[in-house]
Amino acid sequence: MNANKKPNRYQNTSHQTLLADKTKDIAAHDLSMNKNLLSPSGLEIPATERMQTLGAFDWKHTINETYFDLDVSFRQPNKFSGFLQHAKLLEIGVSHYHANTVHYNRGRQSSGYIDDSILITFPMTGDVRFTQKGRQLTSQPGQFFIELSSLPYEFYHLQQVSLYVIKVPLALLSPQMGTIERQFARSLSIDEGAGRLLVFQIRQILELIQQYRLAALEVKILEQQLLNLIVLTLSAPKEVMMSTSSSIQSVHLKRIEHYVSLNLASSDLNPKTVAAACHISARYLHKLFSDLPYTFSDWVKELRLKQANHILKTKSYVTIYEVSHRVGYGDQGYFSRIYKQHFGYTPRDTPSTGTGTGTGTGTG
């Protein structure tokens, strides 16, 4: 690594790094917890330097800038204090979060803003409560859980906590989507797979970016190493590896996904038709989706709209009517209406990537 000890230019790539006053007893507690989590490896993580405390007003702004839109409330706003050390690499963000009692609500996304990402949260000290899509959990030190950005959720802690948080675009994790969707909002152990190494890597990245001026290549290498550990951690949690039924379900879901992707232009993608094509019953198809954060119909709609968005962005079409039919909608008016509800702009106003050959002159 470059040994020039100067504030890192990547430290503030998209969000300013915001730090708070970390007292000696908190630092000692975190250090003790980290030693326990990494034992028996003998790896030791140094305590973080002193940081500037944030009050309730600045905390709300900081949280929304770092992650995404959240309603933030406090039991005692005048007594709130916390810090958030955040580093954005290229696409992945890592954070060290410390705060007393606070409550977050993630509402439904506004139609003009789509953030397809997940948060992976690791409590270091204290317990946190989380609810999403009817699932409720309490996560403790030694565990982690996955939050989906696309769905409403509630997140709070009733005492002082210290957390590590990773924000990852879903586009980087497409091979792990099945596991992510089955395991969201469930407490998973960091003692399985690469979980402990991932915790260690988060801390090391924050320390490096805090202390050194990193070159672009170094940042890229750090992000790739982090992504590799995330994939290893998410790809084989204990519950999935020990469940034969989970692997069978994954095979069926892959078959369903393949069939639907090849037949998006069909207006007849209903559960009965798809189940028959995949040699399963409609009842079993619904059972497969009962563990996922959406229904079969919602999933097909999402795939259709994303495909339409891709076609429109690349300008590989002649008319909007053609696009609606290519993704299975015979009614152009209905297609345009739900498209705008989902993306926040009409089909005709979809921003272009400039890579297509079509004229894209149709109305929407």
GROMACS .gro file of N, CA and C in nm, residues 82-239:
model
  474
   82GLY      N    1  -2.378   0.985   1.831
   82GLY     CA    2  -2.329   0.870   1.757
   82GLY      C    3  -2.221   0.910   1.659
   83PHE      N    4  -2.159   0.811   1.597
   83PHE     CA    5  -2.065   0.840   1.489
   83PHE      C    6  -2.088   0.739   1.378
   84LEU      N    7  -2.050   0.780   1.258
   84LEU     CA    8  -2.057   0.691   1.142
   84LEU      C    9  -1.934   0.714   1.058
   85GLN      N   10  -1.847   0.615   1.056
   85GLN     CA   11  -1.731   0.618   0.967
   85GLN      C   12  -1.769   0.541   0.842
   86HIS      N   13  -1.767   0.609   0.728
   86HIS     CA   14  -1.812   0.547   0.604
   86HIS      C   15  -1.707   0.563   0.496
   87ALA      N   16  -1.686   0.456   0.419
   87ALA     CA   17  -1.594   0.461   0.307
   87ALA      C   18  -1.660   0.400   0.185
   88LYS      N   19  -1.660   0.474   0.074
   88LYS     CA   20  -1.711   0.422  -0.052
   88LYS      C   21  -1.593   0.379  -0.137
   89LEU      N   22  -1.590   0.254  -0.179
   89LEU     CA   23  -1.485   0.206  -0.266
   89LEU      C   24  -1.522   0.246  -0.410
   90LEU      N   25  -1.546   0.151  -0.497
   90LEU     CA   26  -1.595   0.184  -0.631
   90LEU      C   27  -1.748   0.180  -0.632
   91GLU      N   28  -1.803   0.063  -0.599
   91GLU     CA   29  -1.949   0.050  -0.593
   91GLU      C   30  -1.998   0.007  -0.455
   92ILE      N   31  -1.912  -0.054  -0.378
   92ILE     CA   32  -1.949  -0.105  -0.246
   92ILE      C   33  -1.914  -0.002  -0.139
   93GLY      N   34  -2.003   0.017  -0.042
   93GLY     CA   35  -1.976   0.106   0.071
   93GLY      C   36  -1.962   0.025   0.199
   94VAL      N   37  -1.871   0.065   0.287
   94VAL     CA   38  -1.854  -0.001   0.417
   94VAL      C   39  -1.861   0.105   0.526
   95SER      N   40  -1.921   0.068   0.640
   95SER     CA   41  -1.943   0.165   0.747
   95SER      C   42  -1.917   0.103   0.883
   96HIS      N   43  -1.872   0.188   0.975
   96HIS     CA   44  -1.869   0.154   1.117
   96HIS      C   45  -1.964   0.251   1.185
   97TYR      N   46  -2.067   0.195   1.246
   97TYR     CA   47  -2.180   0.272   1.300
   97TYR      C   48  -2.182   0.254   1.451
   98HIS      N   49  -2.193   0.364   1.525
   98HIS     CA   50  -2.207   0.356   1.670
   98HIS      C   51  -2.308   0.462   1.714
   99ALA      N   52  -2.412   0.422   1.788
   99ALA     CA   53  -2.514   0.518   1.829
   99ALA      C   54  -2.593   0.463   1.946
  100ASN      N   55  -2.656   0.556   2.022
  100ASN     CA   56  -2.750   0.511   2.124
  100ASN      C   57  -2.888   0.496   2.061
  101THR      N   58  -2.993   0.488   2.142
  101THR     CA   59  -3.126   0.448   2.094
  101THR      C   60  -3.174   0.530   1.975
  102VAL      N   61  -3.215   0.459   1.868
  102VAL     CA   62  -3.265   0.525   1.747
  102VAL      C   63  -3.354   0.425   1.672
  103HIS      N   64  -3.449   0.479   1.595
  103HIS     CA   65  -3.548   0.398   1.524
  103HIS      C   66  -3.554   0.444   1.377
  104TYR      N   67  -3.553   0.346   1.283
  104TYR     CA   68  -3.557   0.376   1.140
  104TYR      C   69  -3.677   0.308   1.075
  105ASN      N   70  -3.739   0.378   0.982
  105ASN     CA   71  -3.843   0.320   0.898
  105ASN      C   72  -3.806   0.344   0.752
  106ARG      N   73  -3.808   0.239   0.673
  106ARG     CA   74  -3.786   0.250   0.530
  106ARG      C   75  -3.922   0.236   0.462
  107GLY      N   76  -3.975   0.345   0.406
  107GLY     CA   77  -4.104   0.339   0.340
  107GLY      C   78  -4.090   0.286   0.199
  108ARG      N   79  -4.199   0.284   0.127
  108ARG     CA   80  -4.193   0.242  -0.013
  108ARG      C   81  -4.115   0.345  -0.093
  109GLN      N   82  -4.036   0.296  -0.189
  109GLN     CA   83  -3.954   0.385  -0.268
  109GLN      C   84  -4.040   0.482  -0.347
  110SER      N   85  -3.992   0.605  -0.358
  110SER     CA   86  -4.060   0.700  -0.445
  110SER      C   87  -4.046   0.653  -0.589
  111SER      N   88  -4.143   0.686  -0.671
  111SER     CA   89  -4.145   0.632  -0.807
  111SER      C   90  -4.025   0.677  -0.890
  112GLY      N   91  -3.962   0.788  -0.853
  112GLY     CA   92  -3.851   0.837  -0.933
  112GLY      C   93  -3.715   0.791  -0.885
  113TYR      N   94  -3.712   0.702  -0.784
  113TYR     CA   95  -3.583   0.662  -0.729
  113TYR      C   96  -3.578   0.512  -0.709
  114ILE      N   97  -3.487   0.446  -0.775
  114ILE     CA   98  -3.471   0.302  -0.763
  114ILE      C   99  -3.332   0.274  -0.710
  115ASP      N  100  -3.322   0.203  -0.599
  115ASP     CA  101  -3.192   0.168  -0.541
  115ASP      C  102  -3.190   0.017  -0.520
  116ASP      N  103  -3.142  -0.056  -0.619
  116ASP     CA  104  -3.136  -0.202  -0.610
  116ASP      C  105  -3.007  -0.242  -0.541
  117SER      N  106  -3.014  -0.256  -0.410
  117SER     CA  107  -2.896  -0.291  -0.333
  117SER      C  108  -2.940  -0.364  -0.206
  118ILE      N  109  -2.843  -0.418  -0.135
  118ILE     CA  110  -2.872  -0.476  -0.004
  118ILE      C  111  -2.778  -0.414   0.099
  119LEU      N  112  -2.821  -0.418   0.223
  119LEU     CA  113  -2.734  -0.386   0.335
  119LEU      C  114  -2.708  -0.515   0.412
  120ILE      N  115  -2.584  -0.540   0.447
  120ILE     CA  116  -2.548  -0.653   0.533
  120ILE      C  117  -2.499  -0.593   0.664
  121THR      N  118  -2.568  -0.624   0.773
  121THR     CA  119  -2.541  -0.559   0.902
  121THR      C  120  -2.486  -0.660   1.002
  122PHE      N  121  -2.375  -0.623   1.066
  122PHE     CA  122  -2.306  -0.708   1.163
  122PHE      C  123  -2.303  -0.636   1.298
  123PRO      N  124  -2.387  -0.672   1.395
  123PRO     CA  125  -2.377  -0.612   1.529
  123PRO      C  126  -2.244  -0.652   1.595
  124MET      N  127  -2.173  -0.554   1.646
  124MET     CA  128  -2.049  -0.580   1.721
  124MET      C  129  -2.075  -0.575   1.871
  125THR      N  130  -2.157  -0.478   1.913
  125THR     CA  131  -2.203  -0.472   2.052
  125THR      C  132  -2.351  -0.435   2.051
  126GLY      N  133  -2.429  -0.493   2.141
  126GLY     CA  134  -2.571  -0.462   2.150
  126GLY      C  135  -2.654  -0.539   2.048
  127ASP      N  136  -2.786  -0.543   2.073
  127ASP     CA  137  -2.880  -0.614   1.987
  127ASP      C  138  -2.957  -0.514   1.901
  128VAL      N  139  -2.992  -0.555   1.779
  128VAL     CA  140  -3.076  -0.472   1.693
  128VAL      C  141  -3.199  -0.553   1.651
  129ARG      N  142  -3.311  -0.483   1.632
  129ARG     CA  143  -3.437  -0.546   1.591
  129ARG      C  144  -3.465  -0.505   1.446
  130PHE      N  145  -3.516  -0.599   1.369
  130PHE     CA  146  -3.539  -0.573   1.227
  130PHE      C  147  -3.665  -0.646   1.182
  131THR      N  148  -3.747  -0.579   1.101
  131THR     CA  149  -3.869  -0.637   1.046
  131THR      C  150  -3.878  -0.601   0.899
  132GLN      N  151  -3.903  -0.702   0.814
  132GLN     CA  152  -3.923  -0.677   0.672
  132GLN      C  153  -4.006  -0.790   0.612
  133LYS      N  154  -4.108  -0.754   0.534
  133LYS     CA  155  -4.194  -0.851   0.465
  133LYS      C  156  -4.247  -0.958   0.561
  134GLY      N  157  -4.290  -0.915   0.681
  134GLY     CA  158  -4.349  -1.008   0.777
  134GLY      C  159  -4.250  -1.088   0.858
  135ARG      N  160  -4.120  -1.073   0.832
  135ARG     CA  161  -4.020  -1.145   0.910
  135ARG      C  162  -3.963  -1.051   1.017
  136GLN      N  163  -3.950  -1.102   1.138
  136GLN     CA  164  -3.896  -1.024   1.249
  136GLN      C  165  -3.776  -1.097   1.308
  137LEU      N  166  -3.675  -1.021   1.344
  137LEU     CA  167  -3.558  -1.084   1.405
  137LEU      C  168  -3.495  -0.991   1.506
  138THR      N  169  -3.421  -1.051   1.597
  138THR     CA  170  -3.328  -0.980   1.684
  138THR      C  171  -3.189  -1.035   1.654
  139SER      N  172  -3.099  -0.948   1.613
  139SER     CA  173  -2.965  -0.991   1.576
  139SER      C  174  -2.865  -0.943   1.681
  140GLN      N  175  -2.778  -1.034   1.722
  140GLN     CA  176  -2.683  -1.009   1.830
  140GLN      C  177  -2.540  -1.016   1.778
  141PRO      N  178  -2.443  -0.972   1.858
  141PRO     CA  179  -2.302  -0.988   1.819
  141PRO      C  180  -2.273  -1.135   1.785
  142GLY      N  181  -2.200  -1.155   1.676
  142GLY     CA  182  -2.174  -1.290   1.629
  142GLY      C  183  -2.269  -1.333   1.519
  143GLN      N  184  -2.367  -1.245   1.487
  143GLN     CA  185  -2.463  -1.274   1.382
  143GLN      C  186  -2.461  -1.161   1.279
  144PHE      N  187  -2.529  -1.183   1.167
  144PHE     CA  188  -2.550  -1.077   1.068
  144PHE      C  189  -2.682  -1.102   0.999
  145PHE      N  190  -2.733  -1.001   0.928
  145PHE     CA  191  -2.857  -1.019   0.853
  145PHE      C  192  -2.855  -0.929   0.730
  146ILE      N  193  -2.945  -0.964   0.636
  146ILE     CA  194  -2.951  -0.896   0.506
  146ILE      C  195  -3.078  -0.812   0.500
  147GLU      N  196  -3.064  -0.687   0.457
  147GLU     CA  197  -3.178  -0.596   0.437
  147GLU      C  198  -3.193  -0.569   0.288
  148LEU      N  199  -3.313  -0.581   0.235
  148LEU     CA  200  -3.339  -0.551   0.094
  148LEU      C  201  -3.383  -0.406   0.081
  149SER      N  202  -3.317  -0.331  -0.006
  149SER     CA  203  -3.349  -0.189  -0.019
  149SER      C  204  -3.483  -0.165  -0.087
  150SER      N  205  -3.530  -0.262  -0.165
  150SER     CA  206  -3.649  -0.240  -0.247
  150SER      C  207  -3.780  -0.257  -0.171
  151LEU      N  208  -3.773  -0.307  -0.046
  151LEU     CA  209  -3.895  -0.331   0.031
  151LEU      C  210  -3.894  -0.249   0.160
  152PRO      N  211  -4.012  -0.206   0.207
  152PRO     CA  212  -4.019  -0.133   0.334
  152PRO      C  213  -3.964  -0.218   0.449
  153TYR      N  214  -3.907  -0.152   0.549
  153TYR     CA  215  -3.862  -0.225   0.668
  153TYR      C  216  -3.857  -0.133   0.790
  154GLU      N  217  -3.843  -0.196   0.905
  154GLU     CA  218  -3.827  -0.126   1.032
  154GLU      C  219  -3.699  -0.179   1.098
  155PHE      N  220  -3.618  -0.088   1.151
  155PHE     CA  221  -3.489  -0.122   1.211
  155PHE      C  222  -3.471  -0.033   1.333
  156TYR      N  223  -3.443  -0.093   1.449
  156TYR     CA  224  -3.422  -0.010   1.567
  156TYR      C  225  -3.338  -0.084   1.671
  157HIS      N  226  -3.283  -0.008   1.764
  157HIS     CA  227  -3.214  -0.066   1.879
  157HIS      C  228  -3.248   0.017   2.001
  158LEU      N  229  -3.268  -0.051   2.113
  158LEU     CA  230  -3.315   0.013   2.236
  158LEU      C  231  -3.203   0.050   2.330
  159GLN      N  232  -3.080   0.028   2.286
  159GLN     CA  233  -2.963   0.063   2.366
  159GLN      C  234  -2.849   0.100   2.272
  160GLN      N  235  -2.738   0.138   2.330
  160GLN     CA  236  -2.621   0.173   2.252
  160GLN      C  237  -2.568   0.051   2.177
  161VAL      N  238  -2.541   0.069   2.048
  161VAL     CA  239  -2.489  -0.043   1.970
  161VAL      C  240  -2.374   0.004   1.882
  162SER      N  241  -2.293  -0.093   1.841
  162SER     CA  242  -2.188  -0.070   1.743
  162SER      C  243  -2.205  -0.174   1.634
  163LEU      N  244  -2.205  -0.130   1.508
  163LEU     CA  245  -2.231  -0.218   1.395
  163LEU      C  246  -2.128  -0.196   1.285
  164TYR      N  247  -2.110  -0.299   1.203
  164TYR     CA  248  -2.048  -0.282   1.072
  164TYR      C  249  -2.158  -0.304   0.969
  165VAL      N  250  -2.157  -0.222   0.864
  165VAL     CA  251  -2.260  -0.230   0.760
  165VAL      C  252  -2.193  -0.225   0.623
  166ILE      N  253  -2.236  -0.313   0.534
  166ILE     CA  254  -2.191  -0.311   0.395
  166ILE      C  255  -2.310  -0.283   0.306
  167LYS      N  256  -2.295  -0.189   0.213
  167LYS     CA  257  -2.398  -0.164   0.112
  167LYS      C  258  -2.346  -0.214  -0.022
  168VAL      N  259  -2.419  -0.310  -0.082
  168VAL     CA  260  -2.374  -0.374  -0.205
  168VAL      C  261  -2.482  -0.366  -0.313
  169PRO      N  262  -2.451  -0.315  -0.432
  169PRO     CA  263  -2.548  -0.319  -0.541
  169PRO      C  264  -2.582  -0.463  -0.578
  170LEU      N  265  -2.710  -0.491  -0.597
  170LEU     CA  266  -2.751  -0.627  -0.632
  170LEU      C  267  -2.690  -0.674  -0.763
  171ALA      N  268  -2.657  -0.580  -0.851
  171ALA     CA  269  -2.597  -0.618  -0.979
  171ALA      C  270  -2.466  -0.694  -0.961
  172LEU      N  271  -2.398  -0.670  -0.849
  172LEU     CA  272  -2.271  -0.740  -0.824
  172LEU      C  273  -2.294  -0.880  -0.767
  173LEU      N  274  -2.419  -0.909  -0.729
  173LEU     CA  275  -2.445  -1.034  -0.657
  173LEU      C  276  -2.549  -1.121  -0.728
  174SER      N  277  -2.566  -1.102  -0.858
  174SER     CA  278  -2.672  -1.176  -0.929
  174SER      C  279  -2.662  -1.328  -0.913
  175PRO      N  280  -2.541  -1.388  -0.910
  175PRO     CA  281  -2.537  -1.534  -0.891
  175PRO      C  282  -2.586  -1.579  -0.754
  176GLN      N  283  -2.588  -1.487  -0.656
  176GLN     CA  284  -2.631  -1.521  -0.520
  176GLN      C  285  -2.775  -1.480  -0.490
  177MET      N  286  -2.849  -1.435  -0.593
  177MET     CA  287  -2.982  -1.381  -0.567
  177MET      C  288  -3.074  -1.481  -0.498
  178GLY      N  289  -3.067  -1.609  -0.538
  178GLY     CA  290  -3.154  -1.708  -0.475
  178GLY      C  291  -3.131  -1.717  -0.327
  179THR      N  292  -3.003  -1.723  -0.287
  179THR     CA  293  -2.968  -1.730  -0.145
  179THR      C  294  -3.010  -1.604  -0.072
  180ILE      N  295  -2.984  -1.488  -0.132
  180ILE     CA  296  -3.018  -1.360  -0.068
  180ILE      C  297  -3.168  -1.353  -0.042
  181GLU      N  298  -3.247  -1.391  -0.141
  181GLU     CA  299  -3.392  -1.379  -0.126
  181GLU      C  300  -3.448  -1.476  -0.023
  182ARG      N  301  -3.383  -1.593  -0.008
  182ARG     CA  302  -3.430  -1.688   0.094
  182ARG      C  303  -3.384  -1.649   0.233
  183GLN      N  304  -3.268  -1.583   0.242
  183GLN     CA  305  -3.208  -1.558   0.372
  183GLN      C  306  -3.224  -1.415   0.423
  184PHE      N  307  -3.293  -1.328   0.348
  184PHE     CA  308  -3.308  -1.190   0.397
  184PHE      C  309  -3.387  -1.191   0.528
  185ALA      N  310  -3.361  -1.095   0.613
  185ALA     CA  311  -3.432  -1.077   0.741
  185ALA      C  312  -3.428  -1.202   0.827
  186ARG      N  313  -3.315  -1.271   0.826
  186ARG     CA  314  -3.293  -1.384   0.915
  186ARG      C  315  -3.155  -1.370   0.978
  187SER      N  316  -3.144  -1.403   1.105
  187SER     CA  317  -3.014  -1.395   1.172
  187SER      C  318  -2.927  -1.512   1.128
  188LEU      N  319  -2.812  -1.480   1.072
  188LEU     CA  320  -2.716  -1.580   1.027
  188LEU      C  321  -2.588  -1.566   1.109
  189SER      N  322  -2.516  -1.673   1.125
  189SER     CA  323  -2.396  -1.672   1.209
  189SER      C  324  -2.273  -1.636   1.127
  190ILE      N  325  -2.187  -1.551   1.183
  190ILE     CA  326  -2.062  -1.519   1.114
  190ILE      C  327  -1.960  -1.631   1.129
  191ASP      N  328  -1.991  -1.731   1.212
  191ASP     CA  329  -1.899  -1.842   1.232
  191ASP      C  330  -1.906  -1.944   1.120
  192GLU      N  331  -1.999  -1.926   1.026
  192GLU     CA  332  -2.010  -2.016   0.913
  192GLU      C  333  -1.947  -1.951   0.790
  193GLY      N  334  -1.884  -2.032   0.706
  193GLY     CA  335  -1.826  -1.979   0.583
  193GLY      C  336  -1.717  -1.877   0.611
  194ALA      N  337  -1.724  -1.764   0.538
  194ALA     CA  338  -1.619  -1.662   0.548
  194ALA      C  339  -1.663  -1.544   0.634
  195GLY      N  340  -1.764  -1.563   0.719
  195GLY     CA  341  -1.820  -1.452   0.795
  195GLY      C  342  -1.719  -1.378   0.882
  196ARG      N  343  -1.637  -1.455   0.956
  196ARG     CA  344  -1.539  -1.389   1.044
  196ARG      C  345  -1.434  -1.312   0.964
  197LEU      N  346  -1.393  -1.370   0.851
  197LEU     CA  347  -1.297  -1.301   0.766
  197LEU      C  348  -1.357  -1.174   0.707
  198LEU      N  349  -1.486  -1.178   0.677
  198LEU     CA  350  -1.551  -1.060   0.622
  198LEU      C  351  -1.553  -0.947   0.724
  199VAL      N  352  -1.582  -0.977   0.850
  199VAL     CA  353  -1.580  -0.876   0.955
  199VAL      C  354  -1.440  -0.814   0.966
  200PHE      N  355  -1.340  -0.900   0.963
  200PHE     CA  356  -1.202  -0.852   0.971
  200PHE      C  357  -1.169  -0.761   0.852
  201GLN      N  358  -1.213  -0.800   0.733
  201GLN     CA  359  -1.183  -0.723   0.613
  201GLN      C  360  -1.249  -0.586   0.616
  202ILE      N  361  -1.372  -0.577   0.668
  202ILE     CA  362  -1.440  -0.448   0.678
  202ILE      C  363  -1.357  -0.352   0.762
  203ARG      N  364  -1.315  -0.401   0.879
  203ARG     CA  365  -1.237  -0.316   0.970
  203ARG      C  366  -1.106  -0.273   0.907
  204GLN      N  367  -1.040  -0.365   0.837
  204GLN     CA  368  -0.912  -0.332   0.775
  204GLN      C  369  -0.929  -0.228   0.664
  205ILE      N  370  -1.035  -0.237   0.587
  205ILE     CA  371  -1.060  -0.139   0.482
  205ILE      C  372  -1.080   0.000   0.542
  206LEU      N  373  -1.161   0.008   0.647
  206LEU     CA  374  -1.184   0.137   0.712
  206LEU      C  375  -1.055   0.195   0.769
  207GLU      N  376  -0.972   0.110   0.827
  207GLU     CA  377  -0.844   0.157   0.882
  207GLU      C  378  -0.751   0.206   0.771
  208LEU      N  379  -0.742   0.130   0.662
  208LEU     CA  380  -0.654   0.168   0.552
  208LEU      C  381  -0.696   0.300   0.490
  209ILE      N  382  -0.826   0.314   0.464
  209ILE     CA  383  -0.874   0.436   0.399
  209ILE      C  384  -0.863   0.556   0.492
  210GLN      N  385  -0.874   0.531   0.622
  210GLN     CA  386  -0.858   0.638   0.719
  210GLN      C  387  -0.713   0.687   0.726
  211GLN      N  388  -0.619   0.595   0.709
  211GLN     CA  389  -0.479   0.628   0.735
  211GLN      C  390  -0.396   0.659   0.611
  212TYR      N  391  -0.434   0.605   0.494
  212TYR     CA  392  -0.346   0.615   0.378
  212TYR      C  393  -0.417   0.674   0.257
  213ARG      N  394  -0.338   0.733   0.169
  213ARG     CA  395  -0.386   0.775   0.039
  213ARG      C  396  -0.372   0.656  -0.055
  214LEU      N  397  -0.484   0.599  -0.096
  214LEU     CA  398  -0.482   0.478  -0.177
  214LEU      C  399  -0.494   0.511  -0.326
  215ALA      N  400  -0.417   0.440  -0.407
  215ALA     CA  401  -0.426   0.455  -0.552
  215ALA      C  402  -0.551   0.385  -0.602
  216ALA      N  403  -0.592   0.421  -0.724
  216ALA     CA  404  -0.714   0.363  -0.782
  216ALA      C  405  -0.704   0.211  -0.790
  217LEU      N  406  -0.589   0.159  -0.825
  217LEU     CA  407  -0.572   0.014  -0.836
  217LEU      C  408  -0.587  -0.052  -0.700
  218GLU      N  409  -0.535   0.012  -0.595
  218GLU     CA  410  -0.548  -0.044  -0.461
  218GLU      C  411  -0.695  -0.050  -0.418
  219VAL      N  412  -0.769   0.055  -0.448
  219VAL     CA  413  -0.911   0.057  -0.414
  219VAL      C  414  -0.985  -0.054  -0.489
  220LYS      N  415  -0.951  -0.070  -0.616
  220LYS     CA  416  -1.015  -0.176  -0.697
  220LYS      C  417  -0.986  -0.314  -0.640
  221ILE      N  418  -0.861  -0.337  -0.599
  221ILE     CA  419  -0.823  -0.467  -0.541
  221ILE      C  420  -0.897  -0.489  -0.409
  222LEU      N  421  -0.904  -0.387  -0.325
  222LEU     CA  422  -0.975  -0.399  -0.198
  222LEU      C  423  -1.121  -0.435  -0.221
  223GLU      N  424  -1.185  -0.369  -0.318
  223GLU     CA  425  -1.326  -0.398  -0.343
  223GLU      C  426  -1.345  -0.540  -0.394
  224GLN      N  427  -1.255  -0.587  -0.481
  224GLN     CA  428  -1.269  -0.722  -0.534
  224GLN      C  429  -1.250  -0.826  -0.423
  225GLN      N  430  -1.153  -0.802  -0.334
  225GLN     CA  431  -1.133  -0.892  -0.221
  225GLN      C  432  -1.257  -0.895  -0.132
  226LEU      N  433  -1.313  -0.776  -0.107
  226LEU     CA  434  -1.433  -0.768  -0.023
  226LEU      C  435  -1.550  -0.839  -0.089
  227LEU      N  436  -1.568  -0.818  -0.220
  227LEU     CA  437  -1.677  -0.884  -0.291
  227LEU      C  438  -1.662  -1.035  -0.287
  228ASN      N  439  -1.539  -1.085  -0.302
  228ASN     CA  440  -1.516  -1.229  -0.296
  228ASN      C  441  -1.559  -1.286  -0.160
  229LEU      N  442  -1.526  -1.213  -0.053
  229LEU     CA  443  -1.563  -1.260   0.081
  229LEU      C  444  -1.715  -1.252   0.102
  230ILE      N  445  -1.778  -1.148   0.048
  230ILE     CA  446  -1.923  -1.136   0.059
  230ILE      C  447  -1.990  -1.255  -0.011
  231VAL      N  448  -1.943  -1.287  -0.131
  231VAL     CA  449  -2.000  -1.399  -0.206
  231VAL      C  450  -1.981  -1.529  -0.129
  232LEU      N  451  -1.863  -1.551  -0.074
  232LEU     CA  452  -1.838  -1.674   0.004
  232LEU      C  453  -1.927  -1.680   0.127
  233THR      N  454  -1.947  -1.566   0.191
  233THR     CA  455  -2.029  -1.563   0.312
  233THR      C  456  -2.176  -1.589   0.281
  234LEU      N  457  -2.225  -1.530   0.172
  234LEU     CA  458  -2.367  -1.543   0.139
  234LEU      C  459  -2.400  -1.671   0.064
  235SER      N  460  -2.301  -1.731   0.000
  235SER     CA  461  -2.332  -1.845  -0.088
  235SER      C  462  -2.358  -1.972  -0.011
  236ALA      N  463  -2.308  -1.983   0.112
  236ALA     CA  464  -2.326  -2.110   0.183
  236ALA      C  465  -2.344  -2.093   0.333
  237PRO      N  466  -2.446  -2.015   0.378
  237PRO     CA  467  -2.474  -2.014   0.521
  237PRO      C  468  -2.515  -2.153   0.567
  238LYS      N  469  -2.499  -2.181   0.694
  238LYS     CA  470  -2.520  -2.316   0.748
  238LYS      C  471  -2.658  -2.370   0.713
  239GLU      N  472  -2.760  -2.285   0.723
  239GLU     CA  473  -2.896  -2.332   0.701
  239GLU      C  474  -2.914  -2.386   0.559
   0.00000   0.00000   0.00000
